PDB file of C-alpha atoms and ligand atoms in Angstrom:
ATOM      1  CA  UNK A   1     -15.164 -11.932  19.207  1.00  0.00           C
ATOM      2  CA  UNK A   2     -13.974  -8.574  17.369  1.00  0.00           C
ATOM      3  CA  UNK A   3     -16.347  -5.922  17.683  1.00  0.00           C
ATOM      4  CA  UNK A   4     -18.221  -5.033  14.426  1.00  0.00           C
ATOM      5  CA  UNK A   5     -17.347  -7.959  12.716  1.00  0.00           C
ATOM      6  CA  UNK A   6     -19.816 -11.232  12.314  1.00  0.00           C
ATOM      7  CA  UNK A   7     -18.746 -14.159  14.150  1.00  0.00           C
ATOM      8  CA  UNK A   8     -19.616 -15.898  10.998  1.00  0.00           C
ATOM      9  CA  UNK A   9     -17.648 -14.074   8.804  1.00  0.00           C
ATOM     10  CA  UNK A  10     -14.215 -13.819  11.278  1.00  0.00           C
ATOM     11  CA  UNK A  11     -14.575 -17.719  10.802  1.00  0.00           C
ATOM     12  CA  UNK A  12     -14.307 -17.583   6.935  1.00  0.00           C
ATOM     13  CA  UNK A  13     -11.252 -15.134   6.681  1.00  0.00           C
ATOM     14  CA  UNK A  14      -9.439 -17.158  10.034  1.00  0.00           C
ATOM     15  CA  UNK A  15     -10.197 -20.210   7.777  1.00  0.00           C
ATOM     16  CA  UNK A  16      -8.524 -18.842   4.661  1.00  0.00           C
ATOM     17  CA  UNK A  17      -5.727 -17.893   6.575  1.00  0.00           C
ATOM     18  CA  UNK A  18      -5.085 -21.084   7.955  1.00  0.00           C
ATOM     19  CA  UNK A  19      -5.436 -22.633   4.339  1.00  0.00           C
ATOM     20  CA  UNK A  20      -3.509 -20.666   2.627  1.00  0.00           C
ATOM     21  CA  UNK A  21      -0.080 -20.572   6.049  1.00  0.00           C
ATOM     22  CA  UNK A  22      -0.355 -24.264   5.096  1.00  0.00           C
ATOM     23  CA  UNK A  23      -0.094 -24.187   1.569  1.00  0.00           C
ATOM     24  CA  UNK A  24       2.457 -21.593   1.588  1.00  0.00           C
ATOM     25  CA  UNK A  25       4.859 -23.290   3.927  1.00  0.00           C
ATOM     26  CA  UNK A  26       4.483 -26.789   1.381  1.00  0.00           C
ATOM     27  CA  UNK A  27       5.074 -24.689  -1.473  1.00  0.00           C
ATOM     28  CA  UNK A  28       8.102 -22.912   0.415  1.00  0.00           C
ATOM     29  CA  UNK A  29       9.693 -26.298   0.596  1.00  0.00           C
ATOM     30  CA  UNK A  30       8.929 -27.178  -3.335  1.00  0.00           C
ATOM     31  CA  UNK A  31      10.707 -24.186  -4.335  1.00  0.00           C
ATOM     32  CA  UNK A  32      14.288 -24.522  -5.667  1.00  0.00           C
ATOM     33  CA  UNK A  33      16.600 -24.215  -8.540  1.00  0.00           C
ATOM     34  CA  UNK A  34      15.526 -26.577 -11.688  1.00  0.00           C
ATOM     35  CA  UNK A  35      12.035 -26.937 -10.233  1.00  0.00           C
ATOM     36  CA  UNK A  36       9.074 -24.974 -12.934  1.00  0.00           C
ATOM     37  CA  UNK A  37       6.892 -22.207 -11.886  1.00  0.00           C
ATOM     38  CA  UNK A  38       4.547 -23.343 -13.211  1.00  0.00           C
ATOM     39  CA  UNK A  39       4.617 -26.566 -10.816  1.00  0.00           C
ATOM     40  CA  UNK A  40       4.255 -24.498  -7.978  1.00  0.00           C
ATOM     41  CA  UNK A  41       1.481 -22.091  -9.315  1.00  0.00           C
ATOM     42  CA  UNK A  42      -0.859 -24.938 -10.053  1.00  0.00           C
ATOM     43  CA  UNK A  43       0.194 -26.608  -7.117  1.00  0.00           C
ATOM     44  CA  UNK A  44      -0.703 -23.660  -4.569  1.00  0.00           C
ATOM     45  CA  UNK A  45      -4.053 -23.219  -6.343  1.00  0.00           C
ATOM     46  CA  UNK A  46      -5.015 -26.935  -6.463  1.00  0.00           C
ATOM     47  CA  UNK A  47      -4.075 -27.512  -3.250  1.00  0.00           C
ATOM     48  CA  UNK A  48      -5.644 -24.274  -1.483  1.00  0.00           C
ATOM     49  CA  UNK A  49      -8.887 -25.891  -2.807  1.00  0.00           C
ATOM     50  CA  UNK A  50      -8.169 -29.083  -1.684  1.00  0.00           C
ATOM     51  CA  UNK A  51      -8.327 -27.715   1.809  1.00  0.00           C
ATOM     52  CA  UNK A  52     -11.086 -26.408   1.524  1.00  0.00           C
ATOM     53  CA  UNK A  53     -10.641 -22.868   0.027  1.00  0.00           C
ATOM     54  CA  UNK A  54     -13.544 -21.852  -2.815  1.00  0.00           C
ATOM     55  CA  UNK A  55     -11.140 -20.224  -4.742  1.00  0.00           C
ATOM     56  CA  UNK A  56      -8.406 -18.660  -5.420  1.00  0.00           C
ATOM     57  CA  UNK A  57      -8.253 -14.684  -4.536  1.00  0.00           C
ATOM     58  CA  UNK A  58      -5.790 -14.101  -7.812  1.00  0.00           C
ATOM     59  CA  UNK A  59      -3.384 -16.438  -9.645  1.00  0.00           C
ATOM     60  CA  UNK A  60      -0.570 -17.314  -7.438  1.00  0.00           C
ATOM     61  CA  UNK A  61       2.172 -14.821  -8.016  1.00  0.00           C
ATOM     62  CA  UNK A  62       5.752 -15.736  -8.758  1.00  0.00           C
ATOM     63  CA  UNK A  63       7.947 -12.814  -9.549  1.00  0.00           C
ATOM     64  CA  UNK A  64      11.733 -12.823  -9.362  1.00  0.00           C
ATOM     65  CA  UNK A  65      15.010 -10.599  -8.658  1.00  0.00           C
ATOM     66  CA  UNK A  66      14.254  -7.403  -9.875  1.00  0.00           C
ATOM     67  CA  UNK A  67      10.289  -8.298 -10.320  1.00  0.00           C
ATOM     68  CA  UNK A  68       8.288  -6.960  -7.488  1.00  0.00           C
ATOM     69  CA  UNK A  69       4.773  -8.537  -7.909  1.00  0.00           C
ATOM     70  CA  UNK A  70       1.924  -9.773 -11.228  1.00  0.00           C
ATOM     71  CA  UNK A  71       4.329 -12.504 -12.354  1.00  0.00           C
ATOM     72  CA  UNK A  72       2.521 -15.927 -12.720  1.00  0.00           C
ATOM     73  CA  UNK A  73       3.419 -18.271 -15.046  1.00  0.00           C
ATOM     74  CA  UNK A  74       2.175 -18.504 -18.982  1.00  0.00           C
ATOM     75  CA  UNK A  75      -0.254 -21.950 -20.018  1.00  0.00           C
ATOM     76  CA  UNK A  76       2.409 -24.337 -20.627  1.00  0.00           C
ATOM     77  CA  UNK A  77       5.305 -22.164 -19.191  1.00  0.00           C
ATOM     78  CA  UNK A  78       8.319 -24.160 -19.027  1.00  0.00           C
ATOM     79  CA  UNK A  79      10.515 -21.506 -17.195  1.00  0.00           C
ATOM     80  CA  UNK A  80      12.340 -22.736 -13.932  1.00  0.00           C
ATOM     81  CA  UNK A  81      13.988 -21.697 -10.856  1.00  0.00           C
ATOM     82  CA  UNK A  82      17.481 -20.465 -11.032  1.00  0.00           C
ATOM     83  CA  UNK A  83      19.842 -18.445  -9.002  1.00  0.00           C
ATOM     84  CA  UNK A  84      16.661 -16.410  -8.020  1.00  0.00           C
ATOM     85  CA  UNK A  85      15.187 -14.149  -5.201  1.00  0.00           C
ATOM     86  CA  UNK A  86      11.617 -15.576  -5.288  1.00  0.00           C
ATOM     87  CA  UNK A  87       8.668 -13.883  -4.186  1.00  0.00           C
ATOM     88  CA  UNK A  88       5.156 -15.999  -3.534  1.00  0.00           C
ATOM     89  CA  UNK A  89       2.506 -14.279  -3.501  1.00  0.00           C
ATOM     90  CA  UNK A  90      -0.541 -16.398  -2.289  1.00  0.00           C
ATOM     91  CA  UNK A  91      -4.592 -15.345  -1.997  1.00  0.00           C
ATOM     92  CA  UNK A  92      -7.316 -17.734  -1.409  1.00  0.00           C
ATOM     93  CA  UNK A  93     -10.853 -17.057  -0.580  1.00  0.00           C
ATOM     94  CA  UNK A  94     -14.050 -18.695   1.486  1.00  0.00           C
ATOM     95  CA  UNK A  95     -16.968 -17.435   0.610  1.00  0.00           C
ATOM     96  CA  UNK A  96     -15.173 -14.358  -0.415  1.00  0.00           C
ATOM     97  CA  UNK A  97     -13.437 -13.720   2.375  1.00  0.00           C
ATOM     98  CA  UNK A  98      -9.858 -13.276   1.545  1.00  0.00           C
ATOM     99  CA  UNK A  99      -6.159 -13.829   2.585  1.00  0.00           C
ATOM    100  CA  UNK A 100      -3.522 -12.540   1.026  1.00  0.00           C
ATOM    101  CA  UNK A 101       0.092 -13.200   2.047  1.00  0.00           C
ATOM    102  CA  UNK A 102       3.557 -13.276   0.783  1.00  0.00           C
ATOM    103  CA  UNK A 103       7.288 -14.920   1.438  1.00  0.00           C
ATOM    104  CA  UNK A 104      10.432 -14.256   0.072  1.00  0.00           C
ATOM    105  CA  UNK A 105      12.437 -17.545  -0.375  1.00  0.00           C
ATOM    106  CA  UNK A 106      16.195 -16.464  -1.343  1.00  0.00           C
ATOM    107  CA  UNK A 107      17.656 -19.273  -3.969  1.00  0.00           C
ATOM    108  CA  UNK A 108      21.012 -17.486  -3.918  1.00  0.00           C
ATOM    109  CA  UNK A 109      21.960 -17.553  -0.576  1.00  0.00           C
ATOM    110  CA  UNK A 110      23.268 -14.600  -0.513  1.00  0.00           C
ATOM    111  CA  UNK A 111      20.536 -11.773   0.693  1.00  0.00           C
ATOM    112  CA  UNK A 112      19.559 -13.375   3.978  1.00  0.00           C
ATOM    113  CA  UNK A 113      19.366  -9.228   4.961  1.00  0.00           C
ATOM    114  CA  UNK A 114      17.210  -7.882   2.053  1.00  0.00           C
ATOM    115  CA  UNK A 115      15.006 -11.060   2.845  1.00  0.00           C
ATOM    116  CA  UNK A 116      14.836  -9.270   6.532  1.00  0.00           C
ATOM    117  CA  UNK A 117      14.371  -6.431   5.649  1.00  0.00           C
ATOM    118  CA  UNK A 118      10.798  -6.940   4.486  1.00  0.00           C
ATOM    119  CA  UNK A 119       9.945  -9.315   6.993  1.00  0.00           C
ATOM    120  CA  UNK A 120      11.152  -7.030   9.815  1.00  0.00           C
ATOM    121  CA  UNK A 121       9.418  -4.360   8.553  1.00  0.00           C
ATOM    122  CA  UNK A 122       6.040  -6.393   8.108  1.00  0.00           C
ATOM    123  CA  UNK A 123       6.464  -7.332  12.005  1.00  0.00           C
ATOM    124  CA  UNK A 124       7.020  -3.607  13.024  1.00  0.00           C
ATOM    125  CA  UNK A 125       3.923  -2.766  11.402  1.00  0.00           C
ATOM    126  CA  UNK A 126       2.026  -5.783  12.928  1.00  0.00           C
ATOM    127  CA  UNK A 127       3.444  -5.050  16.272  1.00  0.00           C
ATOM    128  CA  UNK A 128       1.754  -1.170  15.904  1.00  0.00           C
ATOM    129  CA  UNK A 129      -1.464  -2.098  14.763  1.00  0.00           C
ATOM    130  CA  UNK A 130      -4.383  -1.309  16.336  1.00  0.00           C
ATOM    131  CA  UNK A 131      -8.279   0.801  16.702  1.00  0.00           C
ATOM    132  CA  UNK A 132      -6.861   4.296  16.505  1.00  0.00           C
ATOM    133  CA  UNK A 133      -3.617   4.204  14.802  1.00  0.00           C
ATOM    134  CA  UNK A 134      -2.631   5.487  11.687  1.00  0.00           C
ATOM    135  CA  UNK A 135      -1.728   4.070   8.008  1.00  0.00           C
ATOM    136  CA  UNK A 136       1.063   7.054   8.352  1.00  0.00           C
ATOM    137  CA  UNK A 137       2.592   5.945  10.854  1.00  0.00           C
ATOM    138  CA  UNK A 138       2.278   2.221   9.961  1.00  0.00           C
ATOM    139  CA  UNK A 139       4.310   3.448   6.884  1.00  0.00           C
ATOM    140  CA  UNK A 140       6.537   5.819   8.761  1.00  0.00           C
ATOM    141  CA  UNK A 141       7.402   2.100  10.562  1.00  0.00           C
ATOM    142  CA  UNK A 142       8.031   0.086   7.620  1.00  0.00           C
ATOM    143  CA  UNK A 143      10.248   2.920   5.519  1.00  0.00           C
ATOM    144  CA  UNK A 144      12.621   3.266   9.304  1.00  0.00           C
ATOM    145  CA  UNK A 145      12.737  -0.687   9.470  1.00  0.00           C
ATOM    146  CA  UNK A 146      13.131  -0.899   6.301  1.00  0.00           C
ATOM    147  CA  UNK A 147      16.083   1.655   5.949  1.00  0.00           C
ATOM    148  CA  UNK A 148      17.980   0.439   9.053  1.00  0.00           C
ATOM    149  CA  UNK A 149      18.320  -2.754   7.480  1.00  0.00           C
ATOM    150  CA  UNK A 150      20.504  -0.245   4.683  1.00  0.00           C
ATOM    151  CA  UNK A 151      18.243  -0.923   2.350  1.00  0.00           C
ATOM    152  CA  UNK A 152      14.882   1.303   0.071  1.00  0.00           C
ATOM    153  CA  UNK A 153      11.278   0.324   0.626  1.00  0.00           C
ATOM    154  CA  UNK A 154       9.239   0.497  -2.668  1.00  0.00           C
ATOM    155  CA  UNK A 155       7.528   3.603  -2.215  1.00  0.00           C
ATOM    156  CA  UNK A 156       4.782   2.935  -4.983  1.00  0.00           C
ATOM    157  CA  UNK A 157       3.138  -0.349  -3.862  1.00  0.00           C
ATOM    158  CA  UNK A 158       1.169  -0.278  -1.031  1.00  0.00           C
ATOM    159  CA  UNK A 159      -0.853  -2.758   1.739  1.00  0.00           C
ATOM    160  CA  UNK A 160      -4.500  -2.651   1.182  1.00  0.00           C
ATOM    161  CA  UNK A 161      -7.972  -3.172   2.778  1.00  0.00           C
ATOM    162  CA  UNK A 162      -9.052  -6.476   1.815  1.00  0.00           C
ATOM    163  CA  UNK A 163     -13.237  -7.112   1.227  1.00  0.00           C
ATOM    164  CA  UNK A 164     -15.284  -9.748   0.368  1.00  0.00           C
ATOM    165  CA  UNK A 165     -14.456 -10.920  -3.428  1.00  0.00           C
ATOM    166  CA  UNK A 166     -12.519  -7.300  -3.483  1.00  0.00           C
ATOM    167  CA  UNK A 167      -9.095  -8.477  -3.494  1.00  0.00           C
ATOM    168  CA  UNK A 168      -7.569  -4.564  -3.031  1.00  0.00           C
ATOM    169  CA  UNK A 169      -9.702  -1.475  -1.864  1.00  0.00           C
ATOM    170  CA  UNK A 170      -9.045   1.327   0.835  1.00  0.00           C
ATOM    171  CA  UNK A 171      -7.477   1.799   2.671  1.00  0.00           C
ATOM    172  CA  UNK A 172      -4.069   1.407   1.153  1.00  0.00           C
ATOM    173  CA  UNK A 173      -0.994   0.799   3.763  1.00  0.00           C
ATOM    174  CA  UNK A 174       1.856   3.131   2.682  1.00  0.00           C
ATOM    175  CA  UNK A 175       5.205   1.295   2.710  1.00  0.00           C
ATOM    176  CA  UNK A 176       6.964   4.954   3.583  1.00  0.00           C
ATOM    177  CA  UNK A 177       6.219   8.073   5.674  1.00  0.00           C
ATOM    178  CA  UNK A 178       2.943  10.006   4.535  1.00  0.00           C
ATOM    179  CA  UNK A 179       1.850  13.594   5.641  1.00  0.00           C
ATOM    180  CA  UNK A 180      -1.987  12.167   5.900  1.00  0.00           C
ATOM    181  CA  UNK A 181      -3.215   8.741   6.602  1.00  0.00           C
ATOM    182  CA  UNK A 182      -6.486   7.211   7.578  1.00  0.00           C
ATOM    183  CA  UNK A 183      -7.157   5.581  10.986  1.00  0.00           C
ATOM    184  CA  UNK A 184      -7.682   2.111  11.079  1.00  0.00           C
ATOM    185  CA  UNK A 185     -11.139   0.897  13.192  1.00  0.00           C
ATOM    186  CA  UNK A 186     -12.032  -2.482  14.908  1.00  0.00           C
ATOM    187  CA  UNK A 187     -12.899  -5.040  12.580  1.00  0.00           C
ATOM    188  CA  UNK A 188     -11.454  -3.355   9.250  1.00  0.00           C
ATOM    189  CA  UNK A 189      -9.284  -6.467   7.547  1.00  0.00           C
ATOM    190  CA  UNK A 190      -6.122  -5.322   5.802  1.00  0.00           C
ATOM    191  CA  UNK A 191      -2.970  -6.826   3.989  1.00  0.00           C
ATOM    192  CA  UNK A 192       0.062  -4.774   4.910  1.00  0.00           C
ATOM    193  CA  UNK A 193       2.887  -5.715   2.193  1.00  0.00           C
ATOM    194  CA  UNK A 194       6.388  -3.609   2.790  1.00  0.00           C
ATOM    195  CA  UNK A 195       8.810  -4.488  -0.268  1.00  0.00           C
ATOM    196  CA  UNK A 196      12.485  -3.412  -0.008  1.00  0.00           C
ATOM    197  CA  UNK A 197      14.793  -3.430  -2.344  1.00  0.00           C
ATOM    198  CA  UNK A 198      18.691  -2.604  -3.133  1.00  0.00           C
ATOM    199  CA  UNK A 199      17.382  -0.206  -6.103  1.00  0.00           C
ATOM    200  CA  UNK A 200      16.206   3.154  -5.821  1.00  0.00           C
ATOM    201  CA  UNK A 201      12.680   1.681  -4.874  1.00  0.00           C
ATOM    202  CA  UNK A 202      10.360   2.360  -7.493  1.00  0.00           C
ATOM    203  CA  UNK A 203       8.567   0.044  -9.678  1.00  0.00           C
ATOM    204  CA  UNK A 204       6.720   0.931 -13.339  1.00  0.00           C
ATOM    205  CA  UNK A 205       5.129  -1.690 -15.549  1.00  0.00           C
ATOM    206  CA  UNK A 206       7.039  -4.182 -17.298  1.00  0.00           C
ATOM    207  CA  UNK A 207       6.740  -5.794 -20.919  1.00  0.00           C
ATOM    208  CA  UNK A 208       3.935  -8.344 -19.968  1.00  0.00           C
ATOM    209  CA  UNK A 209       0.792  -9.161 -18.424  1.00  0.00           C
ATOM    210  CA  UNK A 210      -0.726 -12.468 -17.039  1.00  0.00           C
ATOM    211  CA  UNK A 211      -2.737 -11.082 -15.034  1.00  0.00           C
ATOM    212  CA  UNK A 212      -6.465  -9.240 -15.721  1.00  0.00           C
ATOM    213  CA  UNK A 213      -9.531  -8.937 -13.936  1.00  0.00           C
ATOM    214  CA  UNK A 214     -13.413  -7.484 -14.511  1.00  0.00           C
ATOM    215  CA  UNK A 215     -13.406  -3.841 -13.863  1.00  0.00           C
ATOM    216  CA  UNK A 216     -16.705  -3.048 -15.818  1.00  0.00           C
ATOM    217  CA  UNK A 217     -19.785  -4.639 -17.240  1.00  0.00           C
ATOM    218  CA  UNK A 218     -21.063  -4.419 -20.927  1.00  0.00           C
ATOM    219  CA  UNK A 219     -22.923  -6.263 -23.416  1.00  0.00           C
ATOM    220  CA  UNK A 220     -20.712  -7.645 -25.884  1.00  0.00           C
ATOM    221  CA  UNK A 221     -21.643  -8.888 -29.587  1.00  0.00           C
ATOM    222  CA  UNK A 222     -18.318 -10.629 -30.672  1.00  0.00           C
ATOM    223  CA  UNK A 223     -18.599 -14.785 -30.144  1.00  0.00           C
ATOM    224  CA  UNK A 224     -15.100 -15.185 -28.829  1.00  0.00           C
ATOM    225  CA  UNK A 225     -15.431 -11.955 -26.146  1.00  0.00           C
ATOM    226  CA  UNK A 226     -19.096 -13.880 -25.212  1.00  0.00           C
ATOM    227  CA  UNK A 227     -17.469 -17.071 -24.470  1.00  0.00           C
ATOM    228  CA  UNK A 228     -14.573 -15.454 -22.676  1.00  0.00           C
ATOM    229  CA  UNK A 229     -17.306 -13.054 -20.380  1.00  0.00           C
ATOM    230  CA  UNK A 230     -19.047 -16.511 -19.787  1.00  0.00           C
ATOM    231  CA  UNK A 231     -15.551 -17.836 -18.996  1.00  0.00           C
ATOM    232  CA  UNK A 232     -14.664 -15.089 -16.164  1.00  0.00           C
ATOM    233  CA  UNK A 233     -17.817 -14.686 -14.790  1.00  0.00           C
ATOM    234  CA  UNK A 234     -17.598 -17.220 -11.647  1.00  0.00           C
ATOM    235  CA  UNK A 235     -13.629 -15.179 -11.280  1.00  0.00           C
ATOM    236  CA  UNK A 236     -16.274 -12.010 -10.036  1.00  0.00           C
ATOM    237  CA  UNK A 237     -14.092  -8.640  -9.969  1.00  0.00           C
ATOM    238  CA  UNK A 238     -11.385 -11.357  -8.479  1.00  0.00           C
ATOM    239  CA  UNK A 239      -8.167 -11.392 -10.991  1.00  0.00           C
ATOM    240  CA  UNK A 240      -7.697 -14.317 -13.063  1.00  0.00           C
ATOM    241  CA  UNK A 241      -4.627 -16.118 -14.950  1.00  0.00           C
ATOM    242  CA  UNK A 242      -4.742 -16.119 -18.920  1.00  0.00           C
ATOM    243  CA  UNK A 243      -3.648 -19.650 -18.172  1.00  0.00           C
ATOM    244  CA  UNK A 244      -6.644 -20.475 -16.673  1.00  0.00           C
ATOM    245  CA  UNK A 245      -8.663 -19.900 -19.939  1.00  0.00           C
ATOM    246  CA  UNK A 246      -9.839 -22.004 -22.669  1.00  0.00           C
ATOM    247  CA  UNK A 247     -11.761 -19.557 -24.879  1.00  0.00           C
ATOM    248  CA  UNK A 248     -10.766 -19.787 -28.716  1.00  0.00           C
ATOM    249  CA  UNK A 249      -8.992 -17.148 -29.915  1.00  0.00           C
ATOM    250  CA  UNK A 250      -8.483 -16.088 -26.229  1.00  0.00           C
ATOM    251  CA  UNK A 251      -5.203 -13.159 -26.661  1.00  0.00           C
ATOM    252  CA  UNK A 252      -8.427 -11.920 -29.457  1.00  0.00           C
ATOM    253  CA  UNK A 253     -11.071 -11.780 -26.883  1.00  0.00           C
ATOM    254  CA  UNK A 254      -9.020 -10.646 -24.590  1.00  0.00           C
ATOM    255  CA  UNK A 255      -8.110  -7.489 -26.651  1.00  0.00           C
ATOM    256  CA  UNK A 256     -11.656  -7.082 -26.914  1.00  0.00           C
ATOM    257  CA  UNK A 257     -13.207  -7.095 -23.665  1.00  0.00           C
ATOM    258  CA  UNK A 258     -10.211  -4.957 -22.538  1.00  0.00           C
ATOM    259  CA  UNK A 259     -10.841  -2.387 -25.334  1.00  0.00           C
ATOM    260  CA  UNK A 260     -14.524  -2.440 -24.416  1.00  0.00           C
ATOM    261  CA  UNK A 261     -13.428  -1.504 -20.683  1.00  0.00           C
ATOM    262  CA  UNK A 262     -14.751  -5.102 -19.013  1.00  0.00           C
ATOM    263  CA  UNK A 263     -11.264  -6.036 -17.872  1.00  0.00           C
ATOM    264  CA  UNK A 264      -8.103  -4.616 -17.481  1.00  0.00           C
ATOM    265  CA  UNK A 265      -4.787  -6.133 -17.360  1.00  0.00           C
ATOM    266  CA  UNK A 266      -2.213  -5.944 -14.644  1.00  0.00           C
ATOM    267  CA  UNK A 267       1.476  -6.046 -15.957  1.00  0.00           C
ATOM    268  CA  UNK A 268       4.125  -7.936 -14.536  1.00  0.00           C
ATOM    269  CA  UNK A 269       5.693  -4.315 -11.931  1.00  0.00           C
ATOM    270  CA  UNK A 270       9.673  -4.491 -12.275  1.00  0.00           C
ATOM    271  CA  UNK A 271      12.193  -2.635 -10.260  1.00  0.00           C
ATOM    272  CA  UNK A 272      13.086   0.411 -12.234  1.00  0.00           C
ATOM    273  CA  UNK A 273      16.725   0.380 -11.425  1.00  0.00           C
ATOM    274  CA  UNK A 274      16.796  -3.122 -11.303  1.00  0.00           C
ATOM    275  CA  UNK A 275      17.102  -3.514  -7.861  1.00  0.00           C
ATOM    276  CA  UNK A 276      16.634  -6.983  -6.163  1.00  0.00           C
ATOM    277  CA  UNK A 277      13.150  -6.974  -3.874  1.00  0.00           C
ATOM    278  CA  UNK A 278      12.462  -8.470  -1.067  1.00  0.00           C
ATOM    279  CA  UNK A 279       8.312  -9.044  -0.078  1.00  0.00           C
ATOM    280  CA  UNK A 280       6.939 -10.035   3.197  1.00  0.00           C
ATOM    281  CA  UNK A 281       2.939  -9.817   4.001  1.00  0.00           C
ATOM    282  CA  UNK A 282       0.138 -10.654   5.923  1.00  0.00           C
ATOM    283  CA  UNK A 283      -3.477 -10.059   6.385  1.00  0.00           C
ATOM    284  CA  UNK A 284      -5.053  -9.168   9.526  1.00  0.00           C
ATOM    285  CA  UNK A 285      -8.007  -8.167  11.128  1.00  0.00           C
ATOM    286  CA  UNK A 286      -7.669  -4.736  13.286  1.00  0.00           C
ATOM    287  CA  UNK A 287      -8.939  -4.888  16.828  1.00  0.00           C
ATOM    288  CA  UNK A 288      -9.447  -2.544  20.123  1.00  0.00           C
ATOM    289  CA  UNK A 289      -5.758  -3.291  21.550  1.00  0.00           C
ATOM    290  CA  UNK A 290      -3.984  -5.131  18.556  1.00  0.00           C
ATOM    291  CA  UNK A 291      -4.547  -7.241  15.386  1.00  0.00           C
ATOM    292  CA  UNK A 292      -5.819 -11.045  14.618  1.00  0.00           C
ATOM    293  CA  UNK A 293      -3.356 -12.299  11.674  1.00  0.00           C
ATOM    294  CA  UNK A 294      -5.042 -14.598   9.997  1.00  0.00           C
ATOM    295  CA  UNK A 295      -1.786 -15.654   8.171  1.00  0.00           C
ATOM    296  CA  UNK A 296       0.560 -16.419  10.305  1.00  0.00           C
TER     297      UNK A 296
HETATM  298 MN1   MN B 301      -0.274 -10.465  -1.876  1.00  0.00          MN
HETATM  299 MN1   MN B 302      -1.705  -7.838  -1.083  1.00  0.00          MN
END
């Protein structure tokens, strides 16, 4: 029981939590060098559904080295695993009800302590949560972990409050110290992400996007951008891969629904300095005296 939360609805996001720990820790064990992305990507989203999940919350995410987060693999992408800090970045739904989390598996063997230094800061956070505290000091957590590990925390991505087929929305969980944050309440579900990095921890957009989801709606006259709405449509204002698609002339419609502001695109977010990074995250459920993780 967690105060102001349905018993019914605690069930769904405990259940995609315990879906999608499983299918991370199989797809942990698939990943090494020589093996394709895109094997894993379709194997995380198959097999979250096979257990049950109704969906995936966004395309799996596979971003690498100096890649932070909104890689996933192109339709027919035969790009594989080398030498590579690999992030997964895994969200399933039930019903709606989300979980989001992310591991760090290190092909090169060599940045055990960056891999750390997300983690630990991730378990910091966890270990403050609860009814009254703060996203600043959550943040003011993660950037001290983070730092006495010798390393930056990317101070533009953030956690996030987590709602039914609302992959991100308030309140967002700073991964450094903040003047002003919000207080977190019983029964409020959040995804608290910290990313750190040997760079001077700052992402901006990279080259290329995968990644778009519904941010609007509008009629549209063109055949291909009717086909593609129809396409989308059961995706919600969840994101969806370009991969998934099989709407003629899809980069066309695309373009257009995107120019008509239906969808927008979310590019592939790089290390400016290009700085390895390290992600580690969970979602949880905030109660009176701690946290549920429905993740772990
Ligand atoms: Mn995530
Ligand atoms: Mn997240």
């Amino acid at each position: 029981m967690i105060e102001n939360m349905k018993e019914d609805i605690l069930e769904k996001y405990l259940r995609a939590g315990e879906i999608l720990s499983k299918v991370r820790g199989e797809a942990k064990d698939k990943i090494k060098i020589g093996v394709s992305l895109l094997e894993i990507a379709e194997f995380v989203e198959k097999r979250s559904i096979e257990l049950g999940a109704d969906g995936s919350a966004f395309p799996c995410n596979i971003s690498r080295n100096d890649e932070a987060a909104h890689a996933t693999p192109k339709a027919a992408d035969e790009t594989v695993f080398g030498e590579d800090i690999v992030k997964l970045d895994i969200g399933v739904h039930v019903d709606g009800y989300i979980a989001d989390s992310a591991i760090t598996v290190d092909l090169t063997g060599k940045h055990r302590d960056l891999v750390k230094a997300s983690e630990d800061a991730l378990y910091a956070a966890i270990d403050s949560v609860k009814s009254g505290v703060t996203t600043a000091e959550l943040g003011a957590v993660i950037e001290d972990t983070i730092i006495g590990h010798g390393f930056k925390p990317i101070i533009n991505l953030t956690g996030h409050g987590v709602a039914r087929y609302i992959a991100h929305t308030h309140p967002s969980i700073p991964n450094r110290r903040i003047d002003h944050g919000y207080t977190l309440q019983t029964g409020e579900v959040i995804a608290i992400e910290p990313f750190a990095t040997d760079g001077i921890g700052k992402i901006a957009d990279g080259s290329w996007s995968e990644i778009f989801s519904v941010i609007g709606k509008k009629p549209v006259r063109l055949p291909a951008a009717r086909e593609l709405l129809k396409e989308i449509e059961p995706y919600r204002m969840l994101p969806f891969a370009k991969r998934w698609l099989k709407t003629e002339k899809l980069d066309f419609a695309l373009m257009q629904l995107a120019k008509a502001g239906i969808i927008t695109s979310y590019p592939v977010l790089k290390e400016v300095s290009g700085g390895l990074v390290s992600q580690a995250e969970h979602t949880l459920v905030v109660t009176e005296d701690g946290c549920k993780v429905t993740t772990l």
